[in-house]
mmCIF file with all atom_site columns, C-alpha atoms in Angstrom:
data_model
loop_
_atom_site.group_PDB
_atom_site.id
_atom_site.type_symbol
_atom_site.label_atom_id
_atom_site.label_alt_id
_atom_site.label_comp_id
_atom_site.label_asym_id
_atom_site.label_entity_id
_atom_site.label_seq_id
_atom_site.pdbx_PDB_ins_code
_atom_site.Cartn_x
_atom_site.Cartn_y
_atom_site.Cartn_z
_atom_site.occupancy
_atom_site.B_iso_or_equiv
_atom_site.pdbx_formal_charge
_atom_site.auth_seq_id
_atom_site.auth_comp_id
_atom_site.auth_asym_id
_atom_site.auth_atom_id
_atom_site.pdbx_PDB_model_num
ATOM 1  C CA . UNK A 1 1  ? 100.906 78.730 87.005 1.00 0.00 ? 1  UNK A CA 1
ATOM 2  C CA . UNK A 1 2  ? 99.059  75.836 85.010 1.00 0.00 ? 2  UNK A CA 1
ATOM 3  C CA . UNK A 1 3  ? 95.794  77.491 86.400 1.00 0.00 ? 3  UNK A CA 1
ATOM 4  C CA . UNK A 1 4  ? 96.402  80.514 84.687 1.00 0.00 ? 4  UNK A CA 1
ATOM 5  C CA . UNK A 1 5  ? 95.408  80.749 80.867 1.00 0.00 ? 5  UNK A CA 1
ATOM 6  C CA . UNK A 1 6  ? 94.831  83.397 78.016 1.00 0.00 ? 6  UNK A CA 1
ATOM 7  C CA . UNK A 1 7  ? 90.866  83.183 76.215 1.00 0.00 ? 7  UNK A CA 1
ATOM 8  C CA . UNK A 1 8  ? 90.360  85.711 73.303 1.00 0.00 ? 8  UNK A CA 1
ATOM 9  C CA . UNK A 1 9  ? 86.920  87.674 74.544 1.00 0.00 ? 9  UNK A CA 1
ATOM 10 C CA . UNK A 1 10 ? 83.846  87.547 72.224 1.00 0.00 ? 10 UNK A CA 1
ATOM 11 C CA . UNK A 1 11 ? 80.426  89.512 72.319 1.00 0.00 ? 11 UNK A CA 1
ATOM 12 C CA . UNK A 1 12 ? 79.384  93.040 74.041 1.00 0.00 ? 12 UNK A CA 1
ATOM 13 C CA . UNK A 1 13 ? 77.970  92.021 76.830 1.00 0.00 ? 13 UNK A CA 1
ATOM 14 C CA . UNK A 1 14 ? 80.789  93.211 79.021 1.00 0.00 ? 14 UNK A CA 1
ATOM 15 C CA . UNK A 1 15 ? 81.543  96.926 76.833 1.00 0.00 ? 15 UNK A CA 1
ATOM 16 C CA . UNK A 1 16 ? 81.172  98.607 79.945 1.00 0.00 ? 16 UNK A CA 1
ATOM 17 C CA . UNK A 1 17 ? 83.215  97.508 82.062 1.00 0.00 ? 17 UNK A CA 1
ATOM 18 C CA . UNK A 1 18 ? 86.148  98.047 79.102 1.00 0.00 ? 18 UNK A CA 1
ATOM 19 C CA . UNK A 1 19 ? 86.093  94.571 78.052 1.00 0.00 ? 19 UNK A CA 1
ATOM 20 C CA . UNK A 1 20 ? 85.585  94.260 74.164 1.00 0.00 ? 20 UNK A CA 1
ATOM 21 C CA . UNK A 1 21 ? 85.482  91.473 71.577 1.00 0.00 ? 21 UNK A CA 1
ATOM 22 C CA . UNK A 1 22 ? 88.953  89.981 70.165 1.00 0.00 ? 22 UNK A CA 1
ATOM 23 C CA . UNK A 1 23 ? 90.588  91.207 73.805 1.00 0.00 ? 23 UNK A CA 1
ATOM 24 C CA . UNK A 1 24 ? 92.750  88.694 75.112 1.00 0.00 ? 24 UNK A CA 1
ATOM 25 C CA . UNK A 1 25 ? 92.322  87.481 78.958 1.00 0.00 ? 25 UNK A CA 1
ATOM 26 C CA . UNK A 1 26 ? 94.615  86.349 81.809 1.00 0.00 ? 26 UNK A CA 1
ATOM 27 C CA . UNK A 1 27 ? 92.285  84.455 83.543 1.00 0.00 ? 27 UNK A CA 1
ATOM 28 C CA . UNK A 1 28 ? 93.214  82.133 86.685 1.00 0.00 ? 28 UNK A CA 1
ATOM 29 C CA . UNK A 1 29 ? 90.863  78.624 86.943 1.00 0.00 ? 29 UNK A CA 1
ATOM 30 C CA . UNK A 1 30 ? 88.797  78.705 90.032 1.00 0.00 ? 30 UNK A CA 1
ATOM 31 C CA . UNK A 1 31 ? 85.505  77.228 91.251 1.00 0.00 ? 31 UNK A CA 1
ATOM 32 C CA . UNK A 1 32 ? 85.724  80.018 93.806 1.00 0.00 ? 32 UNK A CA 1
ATOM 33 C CA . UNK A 1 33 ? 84.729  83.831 93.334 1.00 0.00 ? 33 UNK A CA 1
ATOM 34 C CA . UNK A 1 34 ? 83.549  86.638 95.318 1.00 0.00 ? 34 UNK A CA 1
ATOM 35 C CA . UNK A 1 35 ? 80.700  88.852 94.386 1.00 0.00 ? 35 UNK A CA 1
ATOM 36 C CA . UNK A 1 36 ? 81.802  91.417 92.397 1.00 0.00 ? 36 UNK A CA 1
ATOM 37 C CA . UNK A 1 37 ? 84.440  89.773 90.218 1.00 0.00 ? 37 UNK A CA 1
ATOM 38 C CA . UNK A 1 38 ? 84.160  89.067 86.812 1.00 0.00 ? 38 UNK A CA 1
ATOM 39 C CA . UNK A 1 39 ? 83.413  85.162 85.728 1.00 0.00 ? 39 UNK A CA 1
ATOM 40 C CA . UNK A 1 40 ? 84.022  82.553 83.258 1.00 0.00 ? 40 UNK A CA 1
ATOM 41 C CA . UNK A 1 41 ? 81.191  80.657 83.823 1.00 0.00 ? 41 UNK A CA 1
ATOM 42 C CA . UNK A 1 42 ? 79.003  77.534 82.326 1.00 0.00 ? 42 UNK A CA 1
ATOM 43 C CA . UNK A 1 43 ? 75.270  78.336 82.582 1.00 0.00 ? 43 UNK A CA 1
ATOM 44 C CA . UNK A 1 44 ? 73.347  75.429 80.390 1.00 0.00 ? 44 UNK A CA 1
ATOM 45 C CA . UNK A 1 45 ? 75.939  74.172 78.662 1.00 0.00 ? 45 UNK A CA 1
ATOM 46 C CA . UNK A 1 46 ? 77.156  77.862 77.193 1.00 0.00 ? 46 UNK A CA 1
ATOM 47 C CA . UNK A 1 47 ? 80.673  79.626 78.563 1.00 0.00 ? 47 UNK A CA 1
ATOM 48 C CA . UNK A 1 48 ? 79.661  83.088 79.374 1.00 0.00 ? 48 UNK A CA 1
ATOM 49 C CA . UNK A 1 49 ? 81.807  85.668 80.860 1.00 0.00 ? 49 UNK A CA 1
ATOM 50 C CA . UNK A 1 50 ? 80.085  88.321 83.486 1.00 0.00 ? 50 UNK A CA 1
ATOM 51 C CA . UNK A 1 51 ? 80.507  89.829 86.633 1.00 0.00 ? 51 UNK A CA 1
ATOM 52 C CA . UNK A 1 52 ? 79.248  87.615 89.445 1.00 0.00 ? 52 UNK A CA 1
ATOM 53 C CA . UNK A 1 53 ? 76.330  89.212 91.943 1.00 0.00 ? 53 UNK A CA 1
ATOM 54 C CA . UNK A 1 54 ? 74.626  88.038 95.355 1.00 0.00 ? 54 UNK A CA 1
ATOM 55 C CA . UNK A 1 55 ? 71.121  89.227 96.077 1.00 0.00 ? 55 UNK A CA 1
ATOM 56 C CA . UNK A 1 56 ? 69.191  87.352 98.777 1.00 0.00 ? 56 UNK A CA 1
ATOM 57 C CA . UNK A 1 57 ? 71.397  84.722 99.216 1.00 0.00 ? 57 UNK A CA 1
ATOM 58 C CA . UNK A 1 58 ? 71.631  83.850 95.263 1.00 0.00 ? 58 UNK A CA 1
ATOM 59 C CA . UNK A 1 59 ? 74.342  84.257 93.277 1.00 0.00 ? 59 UNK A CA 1
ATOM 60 C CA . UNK A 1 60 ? 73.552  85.568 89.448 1.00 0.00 ? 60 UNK A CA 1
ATOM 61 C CA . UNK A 1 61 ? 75.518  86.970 86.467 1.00 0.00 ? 61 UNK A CA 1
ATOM 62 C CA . UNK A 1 62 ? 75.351  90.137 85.355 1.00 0.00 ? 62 UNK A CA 1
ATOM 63 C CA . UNK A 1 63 ? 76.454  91.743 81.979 1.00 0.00 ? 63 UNK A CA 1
ATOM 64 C CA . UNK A 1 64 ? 78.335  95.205 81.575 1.00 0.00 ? 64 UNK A CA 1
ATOM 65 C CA . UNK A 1 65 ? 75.634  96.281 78.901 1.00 0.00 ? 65 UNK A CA 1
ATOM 66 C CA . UNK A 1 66 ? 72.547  97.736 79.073 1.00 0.00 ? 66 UNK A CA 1
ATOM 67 C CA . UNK A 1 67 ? 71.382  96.051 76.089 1.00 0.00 ? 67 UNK A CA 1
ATOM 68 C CA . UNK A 1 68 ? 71.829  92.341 77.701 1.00 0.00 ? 68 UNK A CA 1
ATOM 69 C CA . UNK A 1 69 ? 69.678  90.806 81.294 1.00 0.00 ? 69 UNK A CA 1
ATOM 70 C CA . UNK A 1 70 ? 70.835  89.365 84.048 1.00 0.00 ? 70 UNK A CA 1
ATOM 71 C CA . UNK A 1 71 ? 71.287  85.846 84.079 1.00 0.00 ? 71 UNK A CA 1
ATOM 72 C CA . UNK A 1 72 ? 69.252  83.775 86.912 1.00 0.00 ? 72 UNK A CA 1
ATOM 73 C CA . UNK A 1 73 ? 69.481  80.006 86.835 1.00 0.00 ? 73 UNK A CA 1
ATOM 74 C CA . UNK A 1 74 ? 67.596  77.329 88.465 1.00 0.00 ? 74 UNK A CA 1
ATOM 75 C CA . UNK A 1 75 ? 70.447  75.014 87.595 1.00 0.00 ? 75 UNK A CA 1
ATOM 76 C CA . UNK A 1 76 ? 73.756  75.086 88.981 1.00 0.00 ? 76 UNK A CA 1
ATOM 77 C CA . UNK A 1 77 ? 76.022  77.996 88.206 1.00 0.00 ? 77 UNK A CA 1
ATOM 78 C CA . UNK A 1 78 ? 79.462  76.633 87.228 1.00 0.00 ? 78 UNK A CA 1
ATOM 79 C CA . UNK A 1 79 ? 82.387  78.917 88.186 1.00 0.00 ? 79 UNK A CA 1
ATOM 80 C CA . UNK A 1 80 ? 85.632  77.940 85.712 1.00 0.00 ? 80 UNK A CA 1
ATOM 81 C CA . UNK A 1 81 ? 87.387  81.067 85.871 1.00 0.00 ? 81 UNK A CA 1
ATOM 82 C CA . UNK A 1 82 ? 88.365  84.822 87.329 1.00 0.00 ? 82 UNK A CA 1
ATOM 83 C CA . UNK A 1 83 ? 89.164  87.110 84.804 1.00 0.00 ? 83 UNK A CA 1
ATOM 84 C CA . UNK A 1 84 ? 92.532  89.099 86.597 1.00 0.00 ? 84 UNK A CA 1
ATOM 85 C CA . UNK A 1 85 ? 93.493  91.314 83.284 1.00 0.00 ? 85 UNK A CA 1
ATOM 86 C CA . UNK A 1 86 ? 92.950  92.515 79.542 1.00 0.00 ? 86 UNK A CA 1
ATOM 87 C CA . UNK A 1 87 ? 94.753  92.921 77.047 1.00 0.00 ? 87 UNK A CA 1
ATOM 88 C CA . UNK A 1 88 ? 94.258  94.641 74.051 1.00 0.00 ? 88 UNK A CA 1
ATOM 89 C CA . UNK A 1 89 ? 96.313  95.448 70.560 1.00 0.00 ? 89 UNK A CA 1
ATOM 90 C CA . UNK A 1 90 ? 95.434  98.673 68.878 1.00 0.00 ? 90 UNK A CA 1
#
């Protein structure tokens, strides 16, 4: 489907949930995600990929990595994508 695309992943902030840097995703284009799946989403003008929480009525982002916070935004949170697979080379 045109909605569906393949986006190289970069950084560590999703290690833990087996994601690593230079894996290839099959994402599908959405403004519409449930809590628990993992985004591609625009917070402040940056593409950022993590999974997407509710707490209180708010949704948030929140890395795979211990190392990195949660992301909390006054602004609106800008869904683009659902991450449905990786792929990785060895």
């Amino acid at each position: 489907r045109e909605a569906t695309y393949l986006m190289r992943a970069k950084g560590e902030s999703m290690i833990d949930a087996g994601i690593l840097e230079g894996d290839m995703l099959l994402v599908e284009r959405t403004d519409k995600a449930k809590s628990g799946n993992i985004v591609i989403a625009m917070v402040d003008g940056e593409r950022t990929m993590k999974y997407l929480r509710q707490r209180n009525g708010r949704y948030y982002l929140e890395p795979a990595n211990k190392k990195f916070t949660a992301i909390i935004t006054e602004n609106e949170l800008v869904i683009e994508a659902v991450v449905k697979a990786v792929i990785r080379k060895y």
